[in-house]
Amino acid sequence: MATNLTPKVRNGDVATPENTYGVTFRPRFDIWEKDEELLLCGDLPGVAPENLDIRFENRELVIHGKVSPRPQGAELLYEEYSIGDFYRTFRIGEAVSAEQIRAELKNGVLTVHLPKAEAAKPRRISVSAE
Amino acid sequence: MKRWQPWEDVRSEMHRLQNEMGRLFDRWGGNSWRPSARTEVPPLNIWDDAECLYVEAELPGLELSDLEILVGGSNQLTIKGERKVPALPQGAWHRQERGYGMFSRTVELPFDVDADKVSAAFRHGVLRVTLPKREEVKTRRIQVQGE
């Protein structure tokens, strides 16, 4: 069954910025823990790899993705979601080996690999029988 | 015993403010991707110009081959697909904010379109369907002749 669309409220008096959205959203993330690493998977739709900035400073992971306006030269008729940049920070504990953090962005999904420091990895204890 | 918590969100004032802002401008109208959500999935934005309608949806993690796009009649568009839960061999979730599952949405477009010339592109997790308007509904510039 067809669902109704929500018409965009037009306001002819307000100019819209052409190159930036001026609104920032907190992207949704899943966090998965494996034996040897932590995985962060976040949704950043519309962010090209060259517009993604990831920094690690003072044990804080800062993720900032910029979204380009789209499409050019057309008029918005229906708006059910807003478009904007993405920003989120995570506090990373000592248990993560900071030098080995790596990230990839594919189809709008960011995956950050945070390898655990040696001391934080689980160990199998061998039990010797008498 | 305290559970090992390698992280926590930065609970600064700045961040709290940002969360408040996030709620004000909730782009998904609550828990989308879930069948019980208020918002139909996927939420759509529609643009137009003189020639075409452009329908966009944010579908991060999907490929064009995971989607089924159908044009019925002269103005019905259906977008179907599934976002699968990633298969992770071992480990445990610490946090799960993203949603998964099947979705299907049909909308009536504001203009009649030429179903044979519809095209779709998928870029950085954003689907864009381009639907050329039928000749009879296109905006025409009327030449005004002065004396």
CSV table of C-alpha atoms in Angstrom, one decimal:
chain,number,residue,atom,x,y,z
A,1,MET,CA,0.0,0.0,0.0
A,2,ALA,CA,1.2,3.4,-0.9
A,3,THR,CA,2.1,5.7,2.0
A,4,ASN,CA,1.7,9.4,2.1
A,5,LEU,CA,4.6,11.8,1.6
A,6,THR,CA,5.1,14.7,3.9
A,7,PRO,CA,5.2,17.9,1.9
A,8,LYS,CA,8.2,20.2,2.4
A,9,VAL,CA,7.2,23.5,4.1
A,10,ARG,CA,8.5,26.2,1.8
A,11,ASN,CA,9.7,29.4,3.1
A,12,GLY,CA,10.6,31.8,0.3
A,13,ASP,CA,12.0,34.4,2.7
A,14,VAL,CA,14.9,32.3,4.0
A,15,ALA,CA,17.9,31.7,1.8
A,16,THR,CA,19.5,28.3,2.1
A,17,PRO,CA,23.2,27.9,2.2
A,18,GLU,CA,24.6,26.4,-0.9
A,19,ASN,CA,27.8,24.7,0.3
A,20,THR,CA,27.1,23.6,3.9
A,21,TYR,CA,24.2,22.3,5.8
A,22,GLY,CA,25.0,24.0,9.1
A,23,VAL,CA,23.4,21.1,11.0
A,24,THR,CA,25.4,18.3,12.5
A,25,PHE,CA,24.1,14.9,13.5
A,26,ARG,CA,25.3,12.2,15.8
A,27,PRO,CA,25.8,9.1,13.7
A,28,ARG,CA,24.5,5.7,15.0
A,29,PHE,CA,27.2,3.2,16.0
A,30,ASP,CA,27.4,-0.5,16.8
A,31,ILE,CA,30.3,-1.6,19.0
A,32,TRP,CA,31.5,-5.2,18.8
A,33,GLU,CA,34.2,-6.7,21.0
A,34,LYS,CA,36.4,-9.5,19.7
A,35,ASP,CA,39.2,-11.2,21.5
A,36,GLU,CA,41.9,-9.2,19.8
A,37,GLU,CA,40.1,-6.0,18.9
A,38,LEU,CA,37.1,-3.7,19.3
A,39,LEU,CA,35.1,-2.9,16.2
A,40,LEU,CA,33.1,0.3,15.7
A,41,CYS,CA,30.6,0.4,12.9
A,42,GLY,CA,28.8,3.6,12.2
A,43,ASP,CA,26.3,4.8,9.6
A,44,LEU,CA,27.6,7.9,7.7
A,45,PRO,CA,25.5,8.0,4.6
A,46,GLY,CA,26.6,10.5,2.0
A,47,VAL,CA,30.1,10.9,3.3
A,48,ALA,CA,32.9,10.4,0.7
A,49,PRO,CA,36.2,9.0,2.0
A,50,GLU,CA,37.9,12.2,1.2
A,51,ASN,CA,35.4,14.2,3.4
A,52,LEU,CA,35.9,12.0,6.4
A,53,ASP,CA,38.2,13.2,9.2
A,54,ILE,CA,39.2,10.8,12.0
A,55,ARG,CA,41.5,11.9,14.8
A,56,PHE,CA,42.9,10.3,17.9
A,57,GLU,CA,44.0,12.8,20.5
A,58,ASN,CA,44.3,12.4,24.3
A,59,ARG,CA,42.7,9.0,24.1
A,60,GLU,CA,39.7,10.4,22.4
A,61,LEU,CA,38.6,9.3,19.0
A,62,VAL,CA,36.9,12.1,17.0
A,63,ILE,CA,34.9,11.3,13.9
A,64,HIS,CA,33.8,14.1,11.6
A,65,GLY,CA,32.2,13.5,8.2
A,66,LYS,CA,31.1,16.2,5.8
A,67,VAL,CA,28.2,15.7,3.4
A,68,SER,CA,27.9,17.6,0.2
A,69,PRO,CA,24.6,19.2,-0.7
A,70,ARG,CA,22.6,17.3,-3.3
A,71,PRO,CA,21.3,17.4,-5.9
A,72,GLN,CA,22.4,20.7,-7.5
A,73,GLY,CA,19.9,23.0,-9.1
A,74,ALA,CA,16.8,21.1,-8.1
A,75,GLU,CA,14.0,22.1,-5.7
A,76,LEU,CA,13.1,20.0,-2.6
A,77,LEU,CA,9.5,18.9,-2.7
A,78,TYR,CA,9.3,16.4,0.1
A,79,GLU,CA,11.6,16.1,3.1
A,80,GLU,CA,11.4,13.2,5.5
A,81,TYR,CA,14.9,13.3,6.8
A,82,SER,CA,17.4,16.1,7.2
A,83,ILE,CA,20.8,16.1,5.7
A,84,GLY,CA,23.8,17.3,7.6
A,85,ASP,CA,27.4,16.6,8.7
A,86,PHE,CA,28.2,13.8,11.2
A,87,TYR,CA,30.2,14.2,14.4
A,88,ARG,CA,30.9,11.9,17.3
A,89,THR,CA,33.5,11.3,19.8
A,90,PHE,CA,34.5,8.2,21.8
A,91,ARG,CA,36.7,8.0,24.9
A,92,ILE,CA,39.2,5.2,24.4
A,93,GLY,CA,40.7,3.5,27.4
A,94,GLU,CA,44.3,2.4,27.9
A,95,ALA,CA,43.3,-1.1,26.8
A,96,VAL,CA,43.5,-0.1,23.2
A,97,SER,CA,46.7,0.1,21.2
A,98,ALA,CA,46.5,3.6,19.8
A,99,GLU,CA,49.2,3.2,17.2
A,100,GLN,CA,47.4,0.4,15.4
A,101,ILE,CA,44.0,2.0,15.0
A,102,ARG,CA,42.8,1.8,11.4
A,103,ALA,CA,39.5,2.6,9.6
A,104,GLU,CA,37.7,2.0,6.4
A,105,LEU,CA,34.6,3.6,4.8
A,106,LYS,CA,32.5,1.7,2.4
A,107,ASN,CA,28.9,2.4,1.1
A,108,GLY,CA,28.4,5.0,3.9
A,109,VAL,CA,29.5,2.6,6.7
A,110,LEU,CA,32.6,3.5,8.7
A,111,THR,CA,34.4,0.6,10.4
A,112,VAL,CA,37.1,1.5,12.9
A,113,HIS,CA,39.4,-1.3,14.2
A,114,LEU,CA,40.8,-0.8,17.6
A,115,PRO,CA,43.3,-3.5,18.4
A,116,LYS,CA,43.6,-4.3,22.1
A,117,ALA,CA,46.8,-3.8,23.9
A,118,GLU,CA,48.7,-7.0,24.7
A,119,ALA,CA,47.8,-6.7,28.4
A,120,ALA,CA,44.1,-6.5,27.7
A,121,LYS,CA,43.9,-9.6,25.5
A,122,PRO,CA,42.3,-12.7,27.0
A,123,ARG,CA,44.7,-15.5,27.7
A,124,ARG,CA,44.2,-19.2,27.9
A,125,ILE,CA,45.6,-20.6,31.1
A,126,SER,CA,46.9,-24.0,30.8
A,127,VAL,CA,46.1,-26.2,33.7
A,128,SER,CA,48.5,-29.0,34.3
A,129,ALA,CA,47.2,-32.1,35.9
A,130,GLU,CA,49.1,-33.8,38.6
B,1,MET,CA,33.5,-7.0,40.2
B,2,LYS,CA,33.5,-4.1,37.8
B,3,ARG,CA,32.9,-4.9,34.1
B,4,TRP,CA,35.7,-3.9,31.8
B,5,GLN,CA,34.5,-0.8,30.1
B,6,PRO,CA,37.1,0.3,27.5
B,7,TRP,CA,34.9,3.3,26.5
B,8,GLU,CA,32.3,5.7,27.3
B,9,ASP,CA,31.0,8.6,25.4
B,10,VAL,CA,32.5,11.9,26.2
B,11,ARG,CA,30.0,13.3,28.6
B,12,SER,CA,31.0,16.9,28.2
B,13,GLU,CA,28.6,19.8,28.2
B,14,MET,CA,29.2,20.2,24.5
B,15,HIS,CA,28.3,16.7,23.9
B,16,ARG,CA,25.1,16.8,26.0
B,17,LEU,CA,24.1,19.9,24.1
B,18,GLN,CA,24.7,18.2,20.8
B,19,ASN,CA,22.5,15.3,21.9
B,20,GLU,CA,19.8,17.7,22.7
B,21,MET,CA,20.2,19.2,19.3
B,22,GLY,CA,20.2,15.8,17.8
B,23,ARG,CA,16.8,15.2,19.4
B,24,LEU,CA,15.5,18.5,18.1
B,25,PHE,CA,16.5,17.7,14.6
B,26,ASP,CA,15.9,14.0,14.7
B,27,ARG,CA,16.5,12.9,11.2
B,28,TRP,CA,14.8,9.6,11.4
B,29,GLY,CA,11.8,10.4,13.6
B,30,GLY,CA,12.8,8.0,16.3
B,31,ASN,CA,13.7,4.4,15.9
B,32,SER,CA,13.6,3.9,12.2
B,33,TRP,CA,14.4,0.5,10.6
B,34,ARG,CA,12.1,-1.0,13.1
B,35,PRO,CA,8.6,-2.0,11.9
B,36,SER,CA,7.0,-0.3,14.9
B,37,ALA,CA,8.5,3.0,14.1
B,38,ARG,CA,6.4,6.0,13.3
B,39,THR,CA,8.4,6.8,10.2
B,40,GLU,CA,8.0,4.7,7.1
B,41,VAL,CA,11.2,3.0,6.1
B,42,PRO,CA,13.2,4.2,4.3
B,43,PRO,CA,12.5,7.9,4.8
B,44,LEU,CA,12.6,9.7,1.4
B,45,ASN,CA,13.6,13.1,0.1
B,46,ILE,CA,12.3,14.2,-3.2
B,47,TRP,CA,13.6,16.9,-5.5
B,48,ASP,CA,12.5,18.0,-8.9
B,49,ASP,CA,13.6,20.2,-11.7
B,50,ALA,CA,12.0,20.9,-15.1
B,51,GLU,CA,12.9,17.4,-16.5
B,52,CYS,CA,13.1,14.9,-13.7
B,53,LEU,CA,12.1,13.8,-10.2
B,54,TYR,CA,14.9,12.7,-7.9
B,55,VAL,CA,14.1,10.4,-5.0
B,56,GLU,CA,16.8,9.8,-2.4
B,57,ALA,CA,17.1,7.4,0.5
B,58,GLU,CA,19.9,6.8,3.0
B,59,LEU,CA,20.7,3.1,2.9
B,60,PRO,CA,24.2,2.7,4.4
B,61,GLY,CA,25.8,-0.6,4.1
B,62,LEU,CA,23.6,-1.8,1.2
B,63,GLU,CA,24.6,-2.3,-2.5
B,64,LEU,CA,22.4,-1.6,-5.5
B,65,SER,CA,22.1,-5.4,-5.9
B,66,ASP,CA,20.4,-5.7,-2.5
B,67,LEU,CA,17.6,-3.4,-3.6
B,68,GLU,CA,14.6,-3.8,-5.8
B,69,ILE,CA,13.2,-0.7,-7.4
B,70,LEU,CA,9.8,-0.9,-9.1
B,71,VAL,CA,7.8,1.7,-10.9
B,72,GLY,CA,4.1,0.8,-11.2
B,73,GLY,CA,1.5,2.6,-13.2
B,74,SER,CA,2.5,6.1,-14.0
B,75,ASN,CA,3.5,7.4,-10.6
B,76,GLN,CA,4.0,4.6,-8.1
B,77,LEU,CA,7.5,4.0,-6.9
B,78,THR,CA,8.5,1.0,-4.7
B,79,ILE,CA,11.8,0.5,-2.9
B,80,LYS,CA,12.5,-2.9,-1.3
B,81,GLY,CA,15.5,-4.4,0.3
B,82,GLU,CA,17.1,-5.9,3.3
B,83,ARG,CA,19.9,-4.8,5.6
B,84,LYS,CA,21.4,-7.9,6.9
B,85,VAL,CA,23.0,-8.2,10.4
B,86,PRO,CA,26.8,-8.6,9.8
B,87,ALA,CA,28.0,-12.0,10.4
B,88,LEU,CA,30.7,-11.8,13.1
B,89,PRO,CA,32.3,-15.0,14.1
B,90,GLN,CA,33.1,-14.4,17.7
B,91,GLY,CA,32.7,-11.7,20.3
B,92,ALA,CA,29.9,-9.7,21.9
B,93,TRP,CA,27.9,-6.5,21.4
B,94,HIS,CA,28.7,-3.6,23.6
B,95,ARG,CA,26.3,-1.3,22.0
B,96,GLN,CA,23.8,-1.6,19.1
B,97,GLU,CA,22.3,1.6,17.8
B,98,ARG,CA,21.9,0.7,14.1
B,99,GLY,CA,18.9,-1.2,12.9
B,100,TYR,CA,18.6,-4.2,10.5
B,101,GLY,CA,15.9,-6.0,8.7
B,102,MET,CA,13.7,-6.1,5.6
B,103,PHE,CA,11.9,-3.0,4.4
B,104,SER,CA,9.5,-2.1,1.6
B,105,ARG,CA,8.0,1.2,0.8
B,106,THR,CA,5.6,2.4,-1.9
B,107,VAL,CA,4.9,6.1,-2.6
B,108,GLU,CA,2.8,8.0,-5.0
B,109,LEU,CA,4.9,10.5,-6.8
B,110,PRO,CA,3.7,14.0,-7.4
B,111,PHE,CA,4.1,13.8,-11.2
B,112,ASP,CA,3.6,11.1,-13.8
B,113,VAL,CA,6.9,9.6,-14.8
B,114,ASP,CA,8.3,7.7,-17.8
B,115,ALA,CA,8.8,4.2,-16.3
B,116,ASP,CA,11.1,3.0,-19.1
B,117,LYS,CA,13.7,5.7,-18.5
B,118,VAL,CA,14.0,5.4,-14.7
B,119,SER,CA,17.6,5.0,-13.5
B,120,ALA,CA,19.1,4.5,-10.1
B,121,ALA,CA,22.6,5.2,-8.6
B,122,PHE,CA,24.0,4.3,-5.3
B,123,ARG,CA,26.8,6.4,-3.9
B,124,HIS,CA,28.3,6.4,-0.4
B,125,GLY,CA,25.3,4.7,1.0
B,126,VAL,CA,22.8,7.1,-0.6
B,127,LEU,CA,20.3,5.8,-3.2
B,128,ARG,CA,19.2,8.2,-5.8
B,129,VAL,CA,16.4,7.2,-8.3
B,130,THR,CA,16.1,9.6,-11.3
B,131,LEU,CA,12.6,9.5,-12.8
B,132,PRO,CA,12.1,11.6,-16.0
B,133,LYS,CA,8.7,13.4,-16.0
B,134,ARG,CA,6.3,12.6,-18.8
B,135,GLU,CA,6.2,15.1,-21.6
B,136,GLU,CA,2.7,16.3,-20.7
B,137,VAL,CA,3.6,17.2,-17.1
B,138,LYS,CA,6.8,19.0,-17.8
B,139,THR,CA,7.0,22.7,-17.0
B,140,ARG,CA,7.1,24.7,-20.2
B,141,ARG,CA,8.3,28.2,-20.6
B,142,ILE,CA,5.6,30.1,-22.5
B,143,GLN,CA,6.9,32.6,-24.9
B,144,VAL,CA,5.2,35.9,-24.5
B,145,GLN,CA,5.1,37.9,-27.6
B,146,GLY,CA,5.1,41.6,-27.3
B,147,GLU,CA,3.7,43.8,-30.0
